[in-house]
Amino acid sequence: GIAGAAQAATVTFSNILDGNGIPALFDPSTTMPDSIDGNTLIIGLTDFTANGITISAVDTLSLLISAPAGYFITSLSYTEEGIGNAVTGIAVATGSIVVNNIPVNFPTQFLTPGTSGGWSISPTLPDSIFNNDTFVMVSITNSLFAYGDIDDEITKTFASLTVGLTAVPVPSSIFLLGGGLFAILGTMRRKRG
């Protein structure tokens, strides 16, 4: 049905630019669609780490997403994952995503003294962001912070963005027009025959 057709349609990711990170922590050259699901963008990373010495790691990635002909972009889901270690200090992961100039903050992940392990962030993007869009501008800003000694560290290891599509509905007037044309052609054939 329509849902299956929407899954077969593939969006275009373009104008992928690293923002303000010095050094660049997002890597546009290794940011590419997933080999299995072309509507998922796997975001390239370059040593996206903050520790007790560097203290912070902040960068922004921006891009344009375009729907294929006959489809609207109706949802985006963003996920990032990482690992952290807070020995004597703390480690924090946070950020935001901006879609069509509407910002959504990430839930903040904290590692307190004496904790370590994996973390993940998946912000909820409200449906109201999307309004029969055939393209959307997206900007993702990430911030990692670590305070304490050199062993206090937080690293982002994975990030992806998945796009949901819906087929543009065919107006009922098209069906009426098509039905009317068939009726006229049928009448013309009977008159000739």
Coordinates of C-alpha atoms in Angstrom, one line a residue:
G1 CA 0.0 0.0 0.0
I2 CA 0.9 3.6 0.5
A3 CA 3.1 2.9 3.5
G4 CA 5.2 0.4 1.5
A5 CA 5.5 2.8 -1.4
A6 CA 6.7 5.6 1.0
Q7 CA 9.3 3.3 2.4
A8 CA 10.7 2.6 -1.1
A9 CA 10.9 6.3 -1.9
T10 CA 14.3 7.8 -0.9
V11 CA 15.0 11.4 0.2
T12 CA 18.0 13.4 -0.8
F13 CA 20.5 14.7 1.8
S14 CA 22.5 17.7 0.5
N15 CA 24.4 20.8 1.6
I16 CA 25.9 18.9 4.5
L17 CA 28.2 21.4 6.3
D18 CA 30.2 21.2 9.5
G19 CA 29.5 24.3 11.7
N20 CA 31.6 25.9 14.3
G21 CA 33.7 23.1 15.8
I22 CA 37.4 23.9 16.1
P23 CA 38.5 21.3 15.4
A24 CA 35.6 19.9 13.4
L25 CA 33.9 17.1 15.3
F26 CA 31.2 16.3 12.8
D27 CA 32.6 15.0 9.5
P28 CA 30.6 15.8 6.4
S29 CA 32.9 13.7 4.2
T30 CA 31.9 10.5 6.1
T31 CA 28.3 11.5 6.6
M32 CA 26.2 9.4 4.2
P33 CA 22.9 7.6 3.8
D34 CA 22.6 4.1 5.4
S35 CA 23.3 1.3 2.9
I36 CA 20.1 -0.5 3.9
D37 CA 17.7 2.4 4.5
G38 CA 18.4 5.4 2.3
N39 CA 16.1 7.6 4.4
T40 CA 18.5 7.3 7.3
L41 CA 21.6 9.5 7.4
I42 CA 24.6 8.1 9.4
I43 CA 26.4 11.1 10.7
G44 CA 30.2 11.0 10.5
L45 CA 32.2 11.9 13.6
T46 CA 35.8 12.9 14.2
D47 CA 37.0 12.3 17.8
F48 CA 33.9 13.9 19.3
T49 CA 35.2 13.8 22.9
A50 CA 35.5 16.1 25.9
N51 CA 37.7 15.3 28.9
G52 CA 39.0 16.9 32.1
I53 CA 41.7 18.7 30.0
T54 CA 39.8 19.8 26.9
I55 CA 36.6 20.4 29.0
S56 CA 34.2 20.8 26.1
A57 CA 33.5 19.6 22.6
V58 CA 30.9 21.6 20.7
D59 CA 30.0 21.5 17.0
T60 CA 27.1 22.0 14.6
L61 CA 26.1 20.1 11.4
S62 CA 23.6 21.6 9.0
L63 CA 21.9 20.0 6.0
L64 CA 19.0 20.1 3.6
I65 CA 16.6 17.2 3.2
S66 CA 14.5 16.9 0.1
A67 CA 11.6 14.6 -0.4
P68 CA 11.3 12.6 -3.7
A69 CA 8.5 13.7 -6.1
G70 CA 5.1 12.8 -4.9
Y71 CA 6.0 12.7 -1.2
F72 CA 6.0 15.0 1.9
I73 CA 8.4 14.8 4.8
T74 CA 6.3 14.1 7.8
S75 CA 8.8 13.1 10.5
L76 CA 12.4 13.1 11.6
S77 CA 14.0 11.1 14.3
Y78 CA 17.5 11.8 15.6
T79 CA 19.5 9.4 17.8
E80 CA 23.0 9.7 19.2
E81 CA 25.0 7.4 21.5
G82 CA 28.2 7.5 23.4
I83 CA 30.2 6.4 26.4
G84 CA 31.4 8.3 29.4
N85 CA 33.4 8.0 32.5
A86 CA 33.2 10.3 35.5
V87 CA 35.8 9.4 38.1
T88 CA 36.1 12.5 40.3
G89 CA 34.1 15.0 38.3
I90 CA 31.1 15.0 36.0
A91 CA 30.5 14.4 32.3
V92 CA 27.5 15.9 30.3
A93 CA 26.0 15.4 26.9
T94 CA 23.4 17.9 25.5
G95 CA 22.4 19.7 22.4
S96 CA 19.6 20.7 20.1
I97 CA 18.1 20.2 16.7
V98 CA 16.5 22.9 14.6
V99 CA 14.1 22.0 11.9
N100 CA 12.6 24.7 9.7
N101 CA 13.8 27.3 12.3
I102 CA 12.0 25.5 15.1
P103 CA 14.4 24.4 17.9
V104 CA 14.0 21.3 20.0
N105 CA 16.4 20.8 22.9
F106 CA 17.9 17.4 23.7
P107 CA 17.4 15.7 27.0
T108 CA 20.6 16.2 28.9
Q109 CA 22.7 13.2 29.9
F110 CA 24.7 13.5 33.2
L111 CA 27.4 11.2 34.5
T112 CA 28.1 11.9 38.2
P113 CA 31.3 11.2 40.1
G114 CA 32.0 7.4 40.3
T115 CA 29.7 6.5 37.3
S116 CA 30.5 5.3 33.8
G117 CA 28.8 3.7 30.9
G118 CA 26.9 4.2 27.7
W119 CA 24.3 6.9 27.1
S120 CA 21.9 7.8 24.3
I121 CA 19.7 10.8 23.3
S122 CA 16.6 10.7 21.1
P123 CA 14.8 14.0 21.3
T124 CA 11.0 14.0 20.4
L125 CA 10.2 16.3 17.5
P126 CA 6.6 17.4 17.5
D127 CA 4.5 16.7 14.4
S128 CA 3.6 20.4 14.3
I129 CA 7.2 21.1 12.9
F130 CA 6.1 19.5 9.6
N131 CA 3.5 21.0 7.3
N132 CA 3.4 19.1 4.0
D133 CA 7.1 19.9 3.5
T134 CA 8.9 18.8 0.4
F135 CA 12.2 19.9 1.9
V136 CA 13.4 20.8 5.4
M137 CA 16.5 22.6 6.7
V138 CA 18.1 20.8 9.7
S139 CA 20.8 22.0 12.1
I140 CA 22.1 19.8 14.8
T141 CA 24.3 21.2 17.6
N142 CA 26.0 18.9 20.1
S143 CA 27.8 19.9 23.3
L144 CA 29.9 17.5 25.5
F145 CA 31.4 18.7 28.7
A146 CA 33.7 17.0 31.2
Y147 CA 35.0 18.5 34.5
G148 CA 37.5 17.0 36.8
D149 CA 40.7 15.1 36.1
I150 CA 42.0 13.7 32.8
D151 CA 40.1 10.4 33.4
D152 CA 36.7 12.3 33.4
E153 CA 35.6 11.9 29.7
I154 CA 32.6 11.7 27.5
T155 CA 32.5 10.7 23.8
K156 CA 29.9 10.6 21.1
T157 CA 30.3 7.3 19.2
F158 CA 27.2 7.3 16.9
A159 CA 24.6 9.7 15.4
S160 CA 21.8 9.2 12.9
L161 CA 18.8 11.0 11.4
T162 CA 15.9 9.1 9.9
V163 CA 13.3 10.7 7.7
G164 CA 9.6 9.7 7.5
L165 CA 7.6 10.2 4.3
T166 CA 4.0 10.2 3.3
A167 CA 2.7 10.0 -0.3
V168 CA 1.0 13.1 -1.5
P169 CA -2.7 12.2 -1.6
V170 CA -4.3 12.2 -5.1
P171 CA -7.3 14.6 -5.0
S172 CA -10.7 12.9 -5.5
S173 CA -11.4 15.4 -8.3
I174 CA -8.7 13.5 -10.3
F175 CA -10.7 10.3 -10.0
L176 CA -13.9 12.1 -11.0
L177 CA -12.2 13.6 -14.0
G178 CA -10.8 10.2 -15.0
G179 CA -14.1 8.5 -14.5
G180 CA -15.8 11.2 -16.6
L181 CA -13.3 10.8 -19.4
F182 CA -13.9 7.0 -19.5
A183 CA -17.7 7.7 -19.7
I184 CA -17.3 10.1 -22.6
L185 CA -15.0 7.7 -24.5
G186 CA -17.4 4.8 -23.9
T187 CA -20.3 6.9 -25.2
M188 CA -18.3 7.9 -28.3
R189 CA -17.5 4.3 -29.0
R190 CA -21.1 3.2 -28.8
K191 CA -22.2 6.0 -31.1
R192 CA -19.6 5.0 -33.7
G193 CA -20.3 1.3 -33.5

